[in-house]
Amino acid sequence: MITWLRAHLGFPSRSRSLPAAALLAPQQSVLHHTPLAGAPYARLYQQSPWVYVAVNRISEAAALVPLRIFRQSAAGRAEIPDHPLLHLLNAPNPHLSRFELIEQTVGALELTGNAFWYLVGDAHGRPVEIWPLPPERVSVVPDAARYLRGYVYELDGQRIPLEPEEIVHFRRWHPSSDYYGLSALEAARLAVSSDRAMAEWNYQTFGQENGVPAGIVSIREFVSDADFERIKRDWKASYGGGQRRTAFLRGGGIEWHDIGLSHQDLDFLKGRQAHRDEILHIFGVPTGLISDNATEANATVAERLFIERTLYPKLVRIAQKITADLLPFWEHSGEAAFDDIRPTDAQARLAEIHAASAALSINEIRERFFALPPAPWGNLPPDRPFTAGQTGPLSPSATMEA
């Protein structure tokens, strides 16, 4: 298949021969489908409130974090604010914004463990559009020599082959697949199914046709067949419903025997709360973020845990994949990184800087703690006195002000 990438001869192909590929690819089928191919993950997202809440919280929070491009040189790490990739990500295609692209990417990773970007390029072999592809339509084509032969996109019964360089494949780790990621939804499938079953049972209990619990109507006095049928007909017309199961016994006065289980018997609310907590924990969303009973202190801790242990690692995964698969299209590409949004303890940070000042120079402190370029006077230790003619800060705190 001849693609726009052929024009970009200098781009390092991801489909080159790899000796280790022979150990992995022969174990895969010709078209290795995703673990969730054909599974109703979209329906679970639409019908499970806790899956919807978890995925939305993560994907929308990720889409708000700025992405930057840096270049490493002898002078240090410098930001490239006008890199072409940033312009591409800000307007991926005529119908998508940067927020929507990152939101869809992170959401697909949470629901399926995989996310695919299709790259459309120009005559110079550089991407000019990015289109996120539905993961359930994309299949990997393994290769014994190159590990990855390419991808196949299925649409309306047609199979469209794609080169490895045309696809950026984000994936989570999967213990039993060499080509696909394992989603949080797959791990939470049992809890999600159980919670949905409880919600359905609750709906059936209080639905329009289910106003009375299941039970037995016992008629203690003898009645004729005509009266018996009339009683059953009248009862079911008023209380039966399409889903109601009511038995009638003749033999005496009319009595009601409840044989159903009540919400209290089932500990219904605690059961649903347990499912909620399990689902949110699997997705990495602390319950303190959504609980009405959370104190301000608990909510603050929950937000910090969410940013540090859930959101930030996902951003690192995406940024490193962009660095590996997208940035090489441009010369002197550099490194992509999202802003470090992890909360910091100001007192602990100052203590760390103070401890480091005994062994590091001012420039080393500027680079490590503040991502600042070297200063002409920065090779001195922070506590060394300045001589005549020197200007600059004397301490880490002064360096921070600079």
Short mmCIF file of C-alpha atoms in Angstrom, two decimals:
data_model
loop_
_atom_site.label_atom_id
_atom_site.label_comp_id
_atom_site.label_asym_id
_atom_site.label_seq_id
_atom_site.Cartn_x
_atom_site.Cartn_y
_atom_site.Cartn_z
CA MET A 1 0.00 0.00 0.00
CA ILE A 2 1.51 3.35 -1.09
CA THR A 3 0.89 6.02 1.50
CA TRP A 4 1.86 9.61 2.10
CA LEU A 5 4.60 8.31 4.41
CA ARG A 6 6.64 7.04 1.47
CA ALA A 7 7.67 10.62 0.74
CA HIS A 8 9.22 10.99 4.16
CA LEU A 9 12.20 8.70 3.56
CA GLY A 10 14.10 9.83 6.59
CA PHE A 11 11.46 8.69 9.04
CA PRO A 12 12.57 5.56 10.97
CA SER A 13 10.11 2.79 10.14
CA ARG A 14 8.45 0.99 13.03
CA SER A 15 8.00 -2.09 10.86
CA ARG A 16 11.70 -2.92 10.43
CA SER A 17 12.98 -6.44 11.07
CA LEU A 18 13.33 -7.28 14.75
CA PRO A 19 15.01 -10.52 15.93
CA ALA A 20 12.81 -10.76 19.03
CA ALA A 21 9.61 -10.51 16.99
CA ALA A 22 9.77 -14.20 16.10
CA LEU A 23 9.24 -15.06 19.76
CA LEU A 24 5.97 -13.11 19.97
CA ALA A 25 4.21 -12.74 16.62
CA PRO A 26 3.77 -16.47 15.77
CA GLN A 27 1.68 -16.84 18.91
CA GLN A 28 -0.87 -14.38 17.57
CA SER A 29 -3.60 -14.82 14.99
CA VAL A 30 -3.30 -13.15 11.60
CA LEU A 31 -5.72 -10.47 12.70
CA HIS A 32 -5.32 -10.14 16.43
CA HIS A 33 -8.58 -8.62 17.68
CA THR A 34 -8.88 -6.61 20.83
CA PRO A 35 -10.02 -8.37 24.02
CA LEU A 36 -13.18 -6.21 23.97
CA ALA A 37 -13.90 -6.59 20.26
CA GLY A 38 -17.63 -7.06 19.98
CA ALA A 39 -18.15 -6.51 23.71
CA PRO A 40 -20.78 -3.98 24.76
CA TYR A 41 -18.31 -1.62 26.45
CA ALA A 42 -20.10 1.39 24.93
CA ARG A 43 -23.39 0.16 26.37
CA LEU A 44 -21.81 -0.35 29.79
CA TYR A 45 -20.50 3.21 29.66
CA GLN A 46 -23.95 4.49 28.71
CA GLN A 47 -25.89 2.47 31.28
CA SER A 48 -23.60 2.28 34.31
CA PRO A 49 -23.59 5.57 36.23
CA TRP A 50 -20.35 4.79 38.06
CA VAL A 51 -18.48 3.86 34.89
CA TYR A 52 -19.72 7.06 33.30
CA VAL A 53 -18.66 9.15 36.31
CA ALA A 54 -15.21 7.53 36.54
CA VAL A 55 -14.38 7.75 32.83
CA ASN A 56 -15.66 11.32 32.55
CA ARG A 57 -13.73 12.51 35.60
CA ILE A 58 -10.49 11.05 34.26
CA SER A 59 -10.84 12.00 30.58
CA GLU A 60 -12.04 15.56 31.16
CA ALA A 61 -9.35 16.22 33.78
CA ALA A 62 -6.67 14.90 31.40
CA ALA A 63 -7.92 17.09 28.55
CA LEU A 64 -7.41 20.22 30.67
CA VAL A 65 -3.66 19.69 31.21
CA PRO A 66 -1.38 21.58 28.77
CA LEU A 67 1.14 19.64 26.68
CA ARG A 68 4.55 21.17 25.95
CA ILE A 69 7.49 20.30 23.73
CA PHE A 70 11.04 20.51 25.10
CA ARG A 71 14.45 20.21 23.47
CA GLN A 72 17.49 19.00 25.33
CA SER A 73 20.79 20.69 24.55
CA ALA A 74 24.11 21.44 26.18
CA ALA A 75 22.54 24.58 27.64
CA GLY A 76 19.79 22.54 29.30
CA ARG A 77 16.15 21.71 28.70
CA ALA A 78 14.36 24.45 26.79
CA GLU A 79 10.70 24.69 25.81
CA ILE A 80 9.70 25.02 22.14
CA PRO A 81 6.48 27.04 22.37
CA ASP A 82 5.86 27.19 18.60
CA HIS A 83 6.46 23.54 17.65
CA PRO A 84 4.36 22.30 14.65
CA LEU A 85 3.05 19.38 16.69
CA LEU A 86 1.44 21.78 19.16
CA HIS A 87 -0.42 23.48 16.31
CA LEU A 88 -1.53 20.06 15.05
CA LEU A 89 -2.79 18.99 18.47
CA ASN A 90 -4.64 22.26 18.96
CA ALA A 91 -6.55 21.61 15.72
CA PRO A 92 -6.30 17.83 15.03
CA ASN A 93 -8.79 17.94 12.15
CA PRO A 94 -11.59 20.20 10.91
CA HIS A 95 -14.14 18.60 13.25
CA LEU A 96 -12.19 18.07 16.46
CA SER A 97 -10.58 20.23 19.13
CA ARG A 98 -7.58 19.40 21.28
CA PHE A 99 -9.83 18.88 24.30
CA GLU A 100 -12.02 16.42 22.39
CA LEU A 101 -9.00 14.52 21.04
CA ILE A 102 -7.45 13.97 24.47
CA GLU A 103 -10.85 13.28 26.03
CA GLN A 104 -11.63 10.57 23.46
CA THR A 105 -8.14 9.09 23.75
CA VAL A 106 -8.19 8.78 27.52
CA GLY A 107 -11.80 7.58 27.50
CA ALA A 108 -10.98 4.84 24.99
CA LEU A 109 -8.02 3.73 27.10
CA GLU A 110 -10.24 3.45 30.17
CA LEU A 111 -13.02 1.57 28.37
CA THR A 112 -11.02 -0.69 26.02
CA GLY A 113 -7.39 -0.43 27.07
CA ASN A 114 -6.51 0.87 23.59
CA ALA A 115 -6.68 4.12 21.65
CA PHE A 116 -5.73 4.68 18.01
CA TRP A 117 -4.81 7.88 16.16
CA TYR A 118 -4.88 7.79 12.37
CA LEU A 119 -2.40 10.26 10.87
CA VAL A 120 -3.13 12.06 7.60
CA GLY A 121 -0.04 13.61 6.04
CA ASP A 122 1.02 16.08 3.40
CA ALA A 123 3.36 15.74 0.42
CA HIS A 124 6.36 16.27 2.70
CA GLY A 125 5.48 13.24 4.79
CA ARG A 126 4.45 15.08 7.94
CA PRO A 127 1.09 14.69 9.71
CA VAL A 128 -1.40 17.47 9.13
CA GLU A 129 -4.49 15.79 10.65
CA ILE A 130 -5.19 13.37 13.48
CA TRP A 131 -8.34 11.22 13.53
CA PRO A 132 -9.12 9.04 16.58
CA LEU A 133 -10.39 5.63 15.46
CA PRO A 134 -12.94 3.52 17.36
CA PRO A 135 -10.85 0.75 18.98
CA GLU A 136 -13.38 -1.99 18.17
CA ARG A 137 -12.82 -1.39 14.45
CA VAL A 138 -9.03 -1.67 14.51
CA SER A 139 -7.09 -4.94 14.39
CA VAL A 140 -3.36 -5.49 14.63
CA VAL A 141 -1.57 -7.54 11.99
CA PRO A 142 1.44 -9.27 13.63
CA ASP A 143 4.57 -10.19 11.71
CA ALA A 144 7.13 -12.85 12.59
CA ALA A 145 10.05 -10.79 11.31
CA ARG A 146 9.01 -7.22 12.05
CA TYR A 147 6.72 -7.85 15.06
CA LEU A 148 4.14 -5.49 13.56
CA ARG A 149 3.08 -5.65 9.92
CA GLY A 150 0.40 -3.00 10.22
CA TYR A 151 -3.23 -2.48 11.09
CA VAL A 152 -6.60 -3.20 9.53
CA TYR A 153 -9.52 -0.82 9.92
CA GLU A 154 -12.94 -2.38 9.37
CA LEU A 155 -15.80 -0.19 8.22
CA ASP A 156 -19.11 -1.28 6.65
CA GLY A 157 -17.70 -4.69 5.83
CA GLN A 158 -14.56 -3.31 4.19
CA ARG A 159 -11.06 -3.96 5.52
CA ILE A 160 -8.68 -1.06 5.01
CA PRO A 161 -4.97 -1.88 5.50
CA LEU A 162 -2.86 0.75 7.24
CA GLU A 163 0.90 1.12 7.61
CA PRO A 164 2.40 1.05 11.13
CA GLU A 165 3.50 4.68 10.76
CA GLU A 166 -0.04 5.78 9.98
CA ILE A 167 -1.28 4.70 13.41
CA VAL A 168 -0.32 5.83 16.88
CA HIS A 169 -1.43 3.03 19.17
CA PHE A 170 -1.83 3.94 22.84
CA ARG A 171 -2.34 0.94 25.08
CA ARG A 172 -2.27 -0.18 28.67
CA TRP A 173 -0.42 -3.25 29.86
CA HIS A 174 -2.14 -6.59 29.29
CA PRO A 175 -0.70 -9.73 30.94
CA SER A 176 -1.93 -12.10 28.22
CA SER A 177 -1.63 -10.00 25.06
CA ASP A 178 1.45 -8.75 23.26
CA TYR A 179 -0.50 -6.31 21.10
CA TYR A 180 -3.39 -4.91 23.13
CA GLY A 181 -4.02 -3.27 26.47
CA LEU A 182 -6.29 -4.32 29.33
CA SER A 183 -8.96 -1.80 30.25
CA ALA A 184 -10.15 -0.86 33.71
CA LEU A 185 -13.68 -1.66 32.54
CA GLU A 186 -12.70 -5.25 31.78
CA ALA A 187 -11.32 -5.62 35.31
CA ALA A 188 -14.51 -4.09 36.74
CA ARG A 189 -16.88 -6.08 34.52
CA LEU A 190 -18.29 -8.31 37.29
CA ALA A 191 -18.91 -5.41 39.66
CA VAL A 192 -20.50 -3.38 36.85
CA SER A 193 -22.74 -6.27 35.81
CA SER A 194 -23.80 -6.92 39.41
CA ASP A 195 -24.60 -3.26 39.99
CA ARG A 196 -26.63 -3.09 36.79
CA ALA A 197 -28.53 -6.23 37.81
CA MET A 198 -29.40 -4.62 41.15
CA ALA A 199 -30.52 -1.45 39.38
CA GLU A 200 -32.70 -3.49 37.01
CA TRP A 201 -34.22 -5.38 39.94
CA ASN A 202 -34.94 -2.10 41.67
CA TYR A 203 -36.59 -0.77 38.52
CA GLN A 204 -38.70 -3.90 38.12
CA THR A 205 -39.76 -3.68 41.77
CA PHE A 206 -40.99 -0.10 41.51
CA GLY A 207 -41.94 -0.06 37.84
CA GLN A 208 -45.37 0.79 36.55
CA GLU A 209 -46.54 -2.82 36.51
CA ASN A 210 -44.97 -3.87 39.79
CA GLY A 211 -46.80 -2.11 42.58
CA VAL A 212 -47.13 -5.13 44.90
CA PRO A 213 -44.42 -7.58 46.05
CA ALA A 214 -44.49 -11.18 44.82
CA GLY A 215 -46.46 -13.53 47.02
CA ILE A 216 -49.34 -15.95 47.47
CA VAL A 217 -53.08 -15.12 47.72
CA SER A 218 -54.65 -17.79 49.87
CA ILE A 219 -58.50 -18.04 49.70
CA ARG A 220 -59.43 -19.82 52.91
CA GLU A 221 -63.13 -20.33 52.16
CA PHE A 222 -64.27 -22.50 49.30
CA VAL A 223 -65.35 -20.62 46.18
CA SER A 224 -66.66 -21.81 42.89
CA ASP A 225 -64.52 -22.03 39.79
CA ALA A 226 -66.22 -18.96 38.33
CA ASP A 227 -65.58 -16.90 41.50
CA PHE A 228 -62.00 -18.20 41.70
CA GLU A 229 -61.24 -17.12 38.15
CA ARG A 230 -62.94 -13.79 38.74
CA ILE A 231 -60.82 -13.14 41.89
CA LYS A 232 -57.62 -13.99 40.00
CA ARG A 233 -58.63 -11.82 37.09
CA ASP A 234 -59.53 -8.85 39.26
CA TRP A 235 -56.35 -9.19 41.37
CA LYS A 236 -54.02 -9.37 38.42
CA ALA A 237 -55.81 -6.54 36.66
CA SER A 238 -55.15 -4.30 39.66
CA TYR A 239 -51.80 -5.61 41.02
CA GLY A 240 -50.42 -8.30 38.78
CA GLY A 241 -48.45 -6.62 36.03
CA GLY A 242 -46.42 -8.24 33.31
CA GLN A 243 -43.54 -9.23 35.61
CA ARG A 244 -45.53 -10.12 38.72
CA ARG A 245 -45.69 -13.74 39.87
CA THR A 246 -48.67 -14.34 42.18
CA ALA A 247 -49.98 -17.77 43.15
CA PHE A 248 -53.62 -18.44 44.21
CA LEU A 249 -54.64 -21.20 46.61
CA ARG A 250 -58.26 -22.17 47.45
CA GLY A 251 -59.30 -23.38 50.84
CA GLY A 252 -60.46 -20.59 53.17
CA GLY A 253 -60.62 -16.84 53.76
CA ILE A 254 -58.41 -14.65 51.63
CA GLU A 255 -54.93 -14.08 53.06
CA TRP A 256 -51.72 -12.65 51.64
CA HIS A 257 -48.33 -14.36 52.13
CA ASP A 258 -45.27 -12.36 51.08
CA ILE A 259 -42.59 -14.62 49.61
CA GLY A 260 -40.41 -11.91 48.09
CA LEU A 261 -37.27 -10.31 49.50
CA SER A 262 -37.47 -6.70 50.55
CA HIS A 263 -34.77 -4.07 50.06
CA GLN A 264 -34.01 -4.29 53.76
CA ASP A 265 -33.64 -8.07 53.57
CA LEU A 266 -31.18 -7.69 50.70
CA ASP A 267 -29.28 -4.78 52.33
CA PHE A 268 -29.84 -3.14 48.99
CA LEU A 269 -28.31 0.29 49.55
CA LYS A 270 -25.11 -1.08 51.09
CA GLY A 271 -24.80 -3.54 48.24
CA ARG A 272 -24.98 -0.81 45.63
CA GLN A 273 -22.58 1.34 47.63
CA ALA A 274 -20.10 -1.54 47.74
CA HIS A 275 -20.34 -1.89 43.96
CA ARG A 276 -19.86 1.85 43.54
CA ASP A 277 -16.74 1.85 45.69
CA GLU A 278 -15.29 -1.19 43.90
CA ILE A 279 -15.87 0.28 40.43
CA LEU A 280 -14.43 3.68 41.35
CA HIS A 281 -11.39 2.11 43.01
CA ILE A 282 -10.65 0.01 39.93
CA PHE A 283 -10.74 3.16 37.80
CA GLY A 284 -8.61 4.99 40.35
CA VAL A 285 -11.22 7.56 41.38
CA PRO A 286 -11.33 8.06 45.18
CA THR A 287 -14.84 8.04 46.56
CA GLY A 288 -14.05 11.25 48.41
CA LEU A 289 -14.29 13.09 45.09
CA ILE A 290 -17.95 12.24 44.62
CA SER A 291 -19.26 11.48 48.11
CA ASP A 292 -21.65 14.01 49.61
CA ASN A 293 -20.51 13.02 53.09
CA ALA A 294 -16.81 13.71 52.50
CA THR A 295 -15.29 16.39 54.69
CA GLU A 296 -13.16 19.13 53.19
CA ALA A 297 -10.02 17.39 54.45
CA ASN A 298 -11.08 14.07 52.95
CA ALA A 299 -11.96 15.71 49.64
CA THR A 300 -8.56 17.44 49.54
CA VAL A 301 -6.73 14.17 50.17
CA ALA A 302 -8.90 12.40 47.59
CA GLU A 303 -8.11 15.04 44.97
CA ARG A 304 -4.40 14.76 45.65
CA LEU A 305 -4.47 10.97 45.39
CA PHE A 306 -6.45 11.21 42.15
CA ILE A 307 -3.94 13.59 40.58
CA GLU A 308 -0.80 11.84 41.78
CA ARG A 309 -1.72 8.16 41.39
CA THR A 310 -4.36 8.14 38.66
CA LEU A 311 -4.26 11.15 36.37
CA TYR A 312 -0.55 11.99 36.16
CA PRO A 313 0.66 8.46 35.24
CA LYS A 314 -1.89 8.37 32.42
CA LEU A 315 -0.59 11.68 31.10
CA VAL A 316 2.99 10.39 31.21
CA ARG A 317 1.96 7.32 29.17
CA ILE A 318 0.37 9.49 26.47
CA ALA A 319 3.20 12.02 26.37
CA GLN A 320 5.89 9.36 26.00
CA LYS A 321 3.95 7.70 23.18
CA ILE A 322 3.65 11.04 21.40
CA THR A 323 7.40 11.50 21.83
CA ALA A 324 8.15 8.06 20.40
CA ASP A 325 5.67 7.93 17.50
CA LEU A 326 4.75 11.49 16.52
CA LEU A 327 7.70 13.79 17.23
CA PRO A 328 10.17 11.91 14.95
CA PHE A 329 8.24 13.27 11.95
CA TRP A 330 10.01 16.59 12.61
CA GLU A 331 13.74 17.11 12.76
CA HIS A 332 15.24 17.88 16.15
CA SER A 333 11.94 16.75 17.56
CA GLY A 334 12.64 16.88 21.29
CA GLU A 335 10.36 15.54 23.99
CA ALA A 336 6.64 15.94 24.73
CA ALA A 337 5.50 16.33 28.32
CA PHE A 338 2.32 17.40 30.06
CA ASP A 339 2.61 19.92 32.85
CA ASP A 340 3.52 18.33 36.16
CA ILE A 341 0.24 18.88 37.98
CA ARG A 342 1.14 16.88 41.07
CA PRO A 343 0.54 18.91 44.23
CA THR A 344 3.67 19.84 46.16
CA ASP A 345 4.20 20.55 49.82
CA ALA A 346 5.86 23.95 49.96
CA GLN A 347 7.60 23.32 53.29
CA ALA A 348 8.87 19.92 52.22
CA ARG A 349 10.09 21.36 48.91
CA LEU A 350 12.02 24.15 50.62
CA ALA A 351 13.56 21.62 53.01
CA GLU A 352 14.62 19.47 50.06
CA ILE A 353 16.18 22.44 48.29
CA HIS A 354 18.00 23.45 51.47
CA ALA A 355 19.41 19.94 51.87
CA ALA A 356 20.47 19.81 48.22
CA SER A 357 22.24 23.17 48.46
CA ALA A 358 25.06 21.54 50.41
CA ALA A 359 26.07 19.41 47.41
CA LEU A 360 24.66 21.13 44.29
CA SER A 361 25.55 24.31 42.50
CA ILE A 362 23.07 27.09 41.84
CA ASN A 363 22.66 25.97 38.23
CA GLU A 364 22.01 22.39 39.30
CA ILE A 365 19.36 23.59 41.73
CA ARG A 366 17.82 25.82 39.06
CA GLU A 367 17.58 22.89 36.65
CA ARG A 368 16.41 20.22 39.08
CA PHE A 369 13.83 22.14 41.08
CA PHE A 370 12.74 25.01 38.84
CA ALA A 371 13.44 23.85 35.24
CA LEU A 372 15.36 27.09 34.66
CA PRO A 373 18.29 27.54 32.26
CA PRO A 374 21.83 27.96 33.64
CA ALA A 375 22.93 31.37 34.87
CA PRO A 376 26.42 32.78 34.20
CA TRP A 377 27.07 32.93 37.93
CA GLY A 378 25.35 29.64 38.67
CA ASN A 379 28.36 27.36 38.99
CA LEU A 380 28.93 28.54 42.55
CA PRO A 381 27.45 26.78 45.58
CA PRO A 382 24.39 28.61 46.93
CA ASP A 383 26.09 29.46 50.24
CA ARG A 384 29.34 30.79 48.74
CA PRO A 385 29.84 34.57 49.09
CA PHE A 386 29.86 36.61 45.92
CA THR A 387 32.91 38.56 44.89
CA ALA A 388 32.94 42.03 43.42
CA GLY A 389 31.32 42.26 40.04
CA GLN A 390 29.07 39.26 40.53
CA THR A 391 25.32 39.63 40.57
CA GLY A 392 22.67 37.08 41.35
CA PRO A 393 20.91 35.32 44.16
CA LEU A 394 22.69 33.96 47.19
CA SER A 395 20.24 31.26 48.27
CA PRO A 396 17.77 28.76 46.84
CA SER A 397 14.89 30.96 47.94
CA ALA A 398 16.39 33.90 46.10
CA THR A 399 16.98 31.65 43.10
CA MET A 400 13.30 30.79 43.14
CA GLU A 401 12.45 34.48 43.01
CA ALA A 402 14.70 34.85 40.00
#
